[in-house]
Amino acid sequence: MALPYNRGGARDWARSRLRGVANTLIASYTSDLHDINEAAIRHDVRLEIEHGFMGFLAAAETALTLDEYVRFVEMTVDEAKGRALVIHHASFNTLDENIEVTRRAASAGAELALLAYPPSFYPSSEDDIYAFTRRFCDAVDIAVMLFPVPLWGFERLHPASLSVKVMERLIDDCPNIVAVKAEGGHQGIGGFVETWQSLAERVVVSEPLEWVAMPLAMLVPLQFSGTSNQEYYGSIVPRIFEHIQRKEHAEAMALYWQMDPARRASAKIGAFGGTNMVHRTAWKYQAWLNGYNGGPIRMPAARLLYDQMAMLRNGLIASGLPVSDEPDEAFFIGRKPE
C-alpha cells in the first residue's frame, strides 16, 4: 500500500492529518495465546472510531512475532478503512529489526511511525542517539514521530531525554521526521514547553497525556494529542478536545474535572515504576472497562492484581463515566474469545 505522501511532502501531510486525539490499541490474542484474535481486534478498531479517536498506535510491546505484528497492522488498516490513522509502533529488539518491521508496516498501510529505543541501546553520547535515529529515518520512507520520554535512560546525557539540540539536528537532516511526542522531563512540562517554543513551527508537537494536554491546548494551538491510554475514559477525551477547538473552555473544563477520580486512579498504576515499562496489562484492562475486548496477553506481562482492578473500576464509577458491570474474571477471557 503506497504512502499518501513522499518524503519531501511528509510534513505538509502531518500538519493536515494529525488533528485530534490518538489512542493506543493493544492486540488481542486467541484463548490459547497461539495467535492474534482478528474478530477481537476488529471489534476494538470499531470502538476506537465510535469513541471519536482520530487514530491509534498499534502497540508492539506484548510479545508479538514480527509476522503477527504486520498482520495486526493489516487488520487494523482494513477495519479502519481510512476512518482512523494507524500509527506503527517501531519498538522491536534492534535497530535493524525496527527498520525491517517499519518497512513492512508501511506497506501494510500504517502512515506514521512512533520511534522507540530498544532496552539494549545504551548510548554514550547524544551523537549516538542522533546516529541511531538518523539511520532509522534514512532507511524508511514513512513519516516519523520522535519520542523523548523518561523510559530510555537518556537523562544521564540530557534531562529532557532527547535535547532540543539533537532534535533540531535530526529535523534538519531527516525530512520524514514530522512530529514530536513531547514527554521529555515528565512529570514537569518543561520538555513540552521547550519543544513547542523551538520546533512547533517546523513539525507537529504533541502532548499525549490528557491531564497536561487539555489545559495546554487552551493556551497554545495544540492540534494533536497522542498516543496514550485514553480509551480508559471512553469518549470523554476526544469530546474535551473538540470543546477546546471550538473555544468552549468552560464545557471542556467541566468534563476535565468530572474525570478527575478516574485520572487519579490511573496515575496510581503508573507507566514506569521500577521496571521502566508501560503496564500494558493495566492498559488493556482499562480499555475492557469501556467495552474493548480485553483478554489475555503473552508473557512477559506485568501482573494486574485485584486491588488495582478495583481501584481502576471505582475511579470510573466515581467520575460518572461508563464502566462495564461484568466481573473482573471476564477480562481475562475477553469479549470475543477465539
Coordinates of N, CA, C and O in Angstrom, one line a residue, residues 93-204:
N93 N 13.4 -5.3 18.9 CA 14.6 -5.7 19.6 C 15.9 -4.9 19.2 O 16.8 -4.7 20.1
T94 N 16.0 -4.6 18.0 CA 17.3 -4.0 17.5 C 16.9 -2.9 16.4 O 15.8 -2.9 15.9
L95 N 17.8 -2.1 16.1 CA 17.6 -1.1 15.0 C 17.3 -1.8 13.7 O 16.3 -1.3 13.0
D96 N 18.0 -2.8 13.3 CA 17.8 -3.5 12.1 C 16.3 -4.1 12.1 O 15.7 -4.0 11.0
E97 N 15.9 -4.7 13.2 CA 14.6 -5.2 13.3 C 13.5 -4.1 13.2 O 12.5 -4.3 12.5
N98 N 13.8 -3.0 13.8 CA 12.9 -1.9 13.7 C 12.7 -1.4 12.3 O 11.6 -1.1 11.8
I99 N 13.8 -1.3 11.5 CA 13.8 -0.9 10.1 C 13.0 -1.9 9.3 O 12.1 -1.5 8.5
E100 N 13.2 -3.2 9.5 CA 12.5 -4.2 8.7 C 11.0 -4.2 9.0 O 10.2 -4.1 8.0
V101 N 10.6 -4.1 10.2 CA 9.2 -4.2 10.5 C 8.5 -2.9 10.1 O 7.4 -2.9 9.7
T102 N 9.2 -1.8 10.2 CA 8.6 -0.5 9.8 C 8.4 -0.4 8.3 O 7.3 0.0 7.9
R103 N 9.3 -0.9 7.5 CA 9.0 -1.0 6.1 C 7.8 -1.9 5.8 O 6.9 -1.5 5.0
R104 N 7.7 -3.0 6.5 CA 6.5 -3.9 6.3 C 5.2 -3.3 6.8 O 4.2 -3.4 6.1
A105 N 5.3 -2.6 7.9 CA 4.1 -1.9 8.4 C 3.6 -0.8 7.5 O 2.4 -0.6 7.3
A106 N 4.5 -0.1 6.9 CA 4.2 0.9 5.9 C 3.5 0.3 4.7 O 2.5 0.8 4.2
S107 N 4.0 -0.8 4.2 CA 3.4 -1.5 3.1 C 2.0 -2.0 3.5 O 1.2 -2.1 2.6
A108 N 1.8 -2.3 4.8 CA 0.5 -2.8 5.2 C -0.5 -1.7 5.4 O -1.7 -2.0 5.7
G109 N -0.1 -0.5 5.4 CA -1.0 0.7 5.5 C -0.8 1.6 6.6 O -1.5 2.6 6.7
A110 N 0.1 1.4 7.5 CA 0.4 2.4 8.6 C 1.0 3.6 7.9 O 1.7 3.5 6.9
E111 N 0.7 4.8 8.4 CA 1.1 6.0 7.8 C 2.0 6.9 8.6 O 2.5 7.9 8.2
L112 N 2.2 6.5 9.9 CA 3.1 7.3 10.8 C 3.8 6.2 11.7 O 3.2 5.2 12.1
A113 N 5.1 6.5 12.0 CA 5.8 5.6 12.9 C 6.3 6.3 14.1 O 6.8 7.4 14.1
L114 N 6.0 5.8 15.3 CA 6.5 6.3 16.6 C 7.7 5.5 16.9 O 7.7 4.3 17.1
L115 N 8.9 6.2 17.0 CA 10.2 5.6 17.2 C 10.5 5.4 18.6 O 10.6 6.4 19.4
A116 N 10.7 4.1 19.1 CA 11.1 3.8 20.4 C 12.6 3.3 20.3 O 13.1 3.1 19.2
Y117 N 13.2 3.2 21.5 CA 14.6 2.7 21.5 C 14.7 1.4 22.3 O 14.1 1.3 23.4
P118 N 15.3 0.4 21.8 CA 15.4 -0.9 22.5 C 16.1 -0.9 23.8 O 17.1 0.0 23.9
P119 N 15.8 -1.7 24.7 CA 16.5 -1.7 26.0 C 18.0 -1.9 25.9 O 18.7 -1.5 26.8
S120 N 18.4 -2.6 24.9 CA 19.9 -2.9 24.7 C 20.7 -1.7 24.2 O 21.9 -1.7 24.1
F121 N 20.0 -0.6 23.8 CA 20.6 0.6 23.2 C 21.0 1.5 24.4 O 20.2 2.1 25.1
Y122 N 22.3 1.6 24.6 CA 22.9 2.4 25.8 C 23.9 3.4 25.2 O 25.1 3.1 25.2
P123 N 23.4 4.5 24.8 CA 24.3 5.5 24.1 C 25.3 6.1 25.1 O 24.9 6.3 26.3
S124 N 26.5 6.4 24.6 CA 27.5 7.1 25.5 C 27.5 8.6 25.2 O 28.2 9.3 26.0
S125 N 26.8 9.1 24.2 CA 26.7 10.5 23.9 C 25.4 10.8 23.1 O 24.8 9.9 22.6
E126 N 25.1 12.1 23.0 CA 24.0 12.5 22.2 C 24.2 12.2 20.8 O 23.3 12.0 20.0
D127 N 25.5 12.1 20.4 CA 25.8 11.8 19.0 C 25.4 10.3 18.7 O 25.0 10.0 17.6
D128 N 25.5 9.5 19.7 CA 25.0 8.1 19.5 C 23.5 8.1 19.2 O 23.0 7.3 18.4
I129 N 22.7 8.9 20.0 CA 21.3 8.9 19.8 C 21.0 9.5 18.4 O 20.1 8.9 17.7
Y130 N 21.7 10.5 18.0 CA 21.5 11.1 16.7 C 21.8 10.0 15.6 O 21.0 9.9 14.7
A131 N 22.8 9.3 15.7 CA 23.2 8.3 14.7 C 22.2 7.2 14.6 O 21.8 6.8 13.5
F132 N 21.7 6.7 15.7 CA 20.7 5.6 15.7 C 19.4 6.2 15.0 O 18.9 5.5 14.1
T133 N 19.0 7.3 15.4 CA 17.7 7.9 14.9 C 17.9 8.2 13.4 O 17.0 8.0 12.6
R134 N 19.0 8.8 13.1 CA 19.2 9.2 11.7 C 19.2 7.9 10.8 O 18.7 7.9 9.7
R135 N 19.9 6.9 11.3 CA 19.9 5.7 10.4 C 18.5 5.1 10.2 O 18.2 4.7 9.1
F136 N 17.7 5.1 11.3 CA 16.3 4.6 11.1 C 15.6 5.5 10.1 O 15.0 5.0 9.2
C137 N 15.6 6.8 10.3 CA 14.8 7.7 9.4 C 15.3 7.6 8.0 O 14.5 7.7 7.0
D138 N 16.6 7.5 7.7 CA 17.1 7.4 6.4 C 16.7 6.1 5.7 O 16.6 6.0 4.5
A139 N 16.4 5.0 6.5 CA 16.2 3.7 6.0 C 14.7 3.5 5.6 O 14.4 2.5 5.0
V140 N 13.8 4.4 6.1 CA 12.4 4.2 5.9 C 11.8 5.4 5.2 O 12.3 6.5 5.3
D141 N 10.7 5.2 4.5 CA 10.0 6.3 3.8 C 8.8 6.9 4.7 O 8.4 8.0 4.4
I142 N 8.4 6.1 5.6 CA 7.2 6.5 6.4 C 7.5 7.8 7.3 O 8.7 8.0 7.7
A143 N 6.5 8.6 7.5 CA 6.7 9.7 8.5 C 7.0 9.2 9.9 O 6.5 8.2 10.3
V144 N 7.9 10.0 10.6 CA 8.4 9.5 11.9 C 8.0 10.6 12.9 O 8.2 11.8 12.7
M145 N 7.6 10.1 14.1 CA 7.4 10.9 15.3 C 8.4 10.6 16.3 O 8.6 9.4 16.7
L146 N 9.2 11.6 16.7 CA 10.2 11.4 17.7 C 9.6 11.3 19.1 O 8.5 11.8 19.3
F147 N 10.3 10.7 20.0 CA 9.6 10.4 21.3 C 10.6 10.5 22.5 O 11.1 9.5 23.0
P148 N 10.8 11.8 22.9 CA 11.6 12.0 24.2 C 10.7 11.6 25.4 O 9.6 12.1 25.5
V149 N 11.1 10.7 26.2 CA 10.3 10.2 27.4 C 11.3 9.6 28.4 O 12.3 9.0 28.0
P150 N 10.9 9.7 29.7 CA 11.8 9.1 30.7 C 11.7 7.6 30.8 O 11.4 7.0 31.8
L151 N 11.8 6.9 29.7 CA 11.9 5.5 29.6 C 13.2 4.9 29.1 O 13.6 3.8 29.4
W152 N 13.8 5.7 28.3 CA 15.0 5.2 27.6 C 16.3 5.3 28.4 O 17.3 4.7 28.0
G153 N 16.3 6.1 29.5 CA 17.5 6.2 30.3 C 18.5 7.2 29.7 O 19.7 7.2 30.0
F154 N 18.0 8.1 28.8 CA 18.9 9.1 28.2 C 19.1 10.3 29.1 O 19.9 11.2 28.8
E155 N 18.4 10.4 30.3 CA 18.5 11.6 31.1 C 19.9 11.8 31.7 O 20.3 12.9 32.1
R156 N 20.8 10.8 31.7 CA 22.2 11.0 32.1 C 23.0 11.8 31.1 O 24.0 12.4 31.4
L157 N 22.4 11.9 29.8 CA 23.0 12.7 28.8 C 22.3 14.1 28.7 O 23.0 15.1 28.4
H158 N 21.0 14.2 28.9 CA 20.3 15.4 29.0 C 19.0 15.2 29.7 O 18.3 14.2 29.4
P159 N 18.6 16.1 30.6 CA 17.4 15.9 31.4 C 16.1 15.8 30.6 O 15.1 15.2 31.1
A160 N 16.1 16.2 29.4 CA 14.9 16.2 28.5 C 14.8 14.9 27.7 O 14.0 14.8 26.8
S161 N 15.7 13.9 27.9 CA 15.8 12.7 27.2 C 16.4 12.9 25.8 O 17.5 12.5 25.5
L162 N 15.6 13.5 24.9 CA 16.2 14.0 23.6 C 16.2 15.5 23.7 O 15.2 16.2 23.8
S163 N 17.4 16.1 23.7 CA 17.5 17.5 23.8 C 17.0 18.2 22.6 O 17.0 17.6 21.5
V164 N 16.6 19.4 22.7 CA 16.2 20.2 21.6 C 17.3 20.3 20.5 O 17.0 20.2 19.3
K165 N 18.5 20.4 21.0 CA 19.7 20.4 20.0 C 19.7 19.2 19.2 O 19.9 19.3 17.9
V166 N 19.6 18.0 19.8 CA 19.6 16.8 19.0 C 18.4 16.7 18.0 O 18.5 16.4 16.9
M167 N 17.2 17.1 18.5 CA 16.0 17.0 17.7 C 16.1 18.0 16.5 O 15.7 17.7 15.4
E168 N 16.7 19.2 16.8 CA 16.9 20.2 15.7 C 17.8 19.6 14.6 O 17.5 19.8 13.4
R169 N 18.9 19.0 15.0 CA 19.8 18.3 14.0 C 19.0 17.3 13.2 O 19.2 17.2 12.0
L170 N 18.3 16.5 13.9 CA 17.5 15.4 13.2 C 16.5 16.0 12.2 O 16.3 15.5 11.1
I171 N 15.8 17.0 12.7 CA 14.8 17.6 11.8 C 15.4 18.3 10.6 O 14.9 18.2 9.5
D172 N 16.6 18.9 10.8 CA 17.3 19.4 9.7 C 17.7 18.4 8.6 O 17.6 18.6 7.4
D173 N 18.1 17.2 9.1 CA 18.7 16.2 8.2 C 17.7 15.1 7.8 O 18.0 14.4 6.8
C174 N 16.5 15.0 8.4 CA 15.6 13.9 8.1 C 14.2 14.5 7.7 O 13.4 14.8 8.6
P175 N 13.9 14.7 6.4 CA 12.6 15.3 6.1 C 11.4 14.5 6.5 O 10.3 15.1 6.5
N176 N 11.6 13.2 6.8 CA 10.4 12.4 7.1 C 10.1 12.5 8.6 O 9.2 11.8 9.1
I177 N 10.9 13.2 9.4 CA 10.5 13.5 10.8 C 9.5 14.6 10.8 O 9.8 15.7 10.4
V178 N 8.3 14.3 11.2 CA 7.1 15.2 11.1 C 6.5 15.6 12.4 O 5.7 16.5 12.4
A179 N 6.9 15.0 13.5 CA 6.2 15.3 14.8 C 7.1 14.9 15.9 O 8.1 14.1 15.8
V180 N 6.8 15.4 17.1 CA 7.5 15.1 18.4 C 6.4 14.8 19.4 O 5.5 15.6 19.6
K181 N 6.5 13.6 20.0 CA 5.6 13.3 21.2 C 6.4 13.7 22.4 O 7.3 13.0 22.9
A182 N 6.1 14.9 22.9 CA 7.0 15.6 23.8 C 6.7 15.3 25.2 O 6.1 16.1 26.0
E183 N 7.3 14.2 25.7 CA 7.2 13.8 27.1 C 8.5 14.0 27.9 O 8.6 13.5 29.0
G184 N 9.5 14.6 27.3 CA 10.8 14.8 27.9 C 10.6 15.6 29.2 O 9.9 16.6 29.3
G185 N 11.3 15.1 30.3 CA 11.2 15.8 31.6 C 10.0 15.6 32.4 O 9.8 16.3 33.4
H186 N 9.0 14.8 31.9 CA 7.8 14.5 32.7 C 8.3 13.9 34.1 O 9.2 13.2 34.2
Q187 N 7.5 14.4 35.1 CA 6.2 14.9 35.1 C 6.1 16.4 35.0 O 4.9 16.9 34.9
G188 N 7.1 17.1 34.8 CA 7.0 18.5 34.6 C 6.7 18.8 33.1 O 6.7 17.9 32.3
I189 N 6.4 20.1 32.8 CA 6.1 20.5 31.4 C 7.2 21.2 30.7 O 7.0 21.6 29.6
G190 N 8.4 21.2 31.3 CA 9.5 21.9 30.7 C 9.9 21.4 29.4 O 10.2 22.1 28.4
G191 N 9.9 20.1 29.2 CA 10.2 19.5 27.9 C 9.3 19.8 26.8 O 9.7 20.2 25.7
F192 N 8.0 19.8 27.2 CA 7.0 20.2 26.2 C 7.1 21.6 25.8 O 7.1 22.0 24.6
V193 N 7.3 22.5 26.8 CA 7.3 23.9 26.5 C 8.6 24.3 25.6 O 8.4 25.0 24.6
E194 N 9.7 23.7 26.0 CA 10.9 24.0 25.2 C 10.8 23.4 23.8 O 11.1 24.1 22.8
T195 N 10.2 22.2 23.6 CA 10.0 21.7 22.3 C 9.0 22.5 21.5 O 9.2 22.8 20.3
W196 N 7.9 23.0 22.1 CA 7.0 23.8 21.4 C 7.6 25.1 21.0 O 7.5 25.5 19.8
Q197 N 8.3 25.8 21.9 CA 8.9 27.0 21.5 C 10.0 26.9 20.4 O 10.1 27.8 19.5
S198 N 10.7 25.8 20.4 CA 11.8 25.6 19.4 C 11.4 25.0 18.1 O 11.9 25.3 17.1
L199 N 10.3 24.1 18.1 CA 10.1 23.2 17.0 C 8.7 23.3 16.4 O 8.5 22.7 15.3
A200 N 7.7 23.9 17.1 CA 6.3 23.8 16.7 C 6.1 24.4 15.3 O 5.1 24.0 14.7
E201 N 6.9 25.3 14.9 CA 6.7 25.9 13.6 C 7.2 25.0 12.5 O 6.9 25.2 11.3
R202 N 8.0 24.0 12.8 CA 8.6 23.1 11.8 C 7.9 21.7 11.7 O 7.8 21.2 10.7
V203 N 7.5 21.2 12.9 CA 6.9 19.9 13.0 C 5.7 20.0 13.9 O 5.6 20.9 14.7
V204 N 4.8 19.0 13.9 CA 3.7 18.9 14.8 C 4.2 18.5 16.2 O 5.0 17.5 16.3

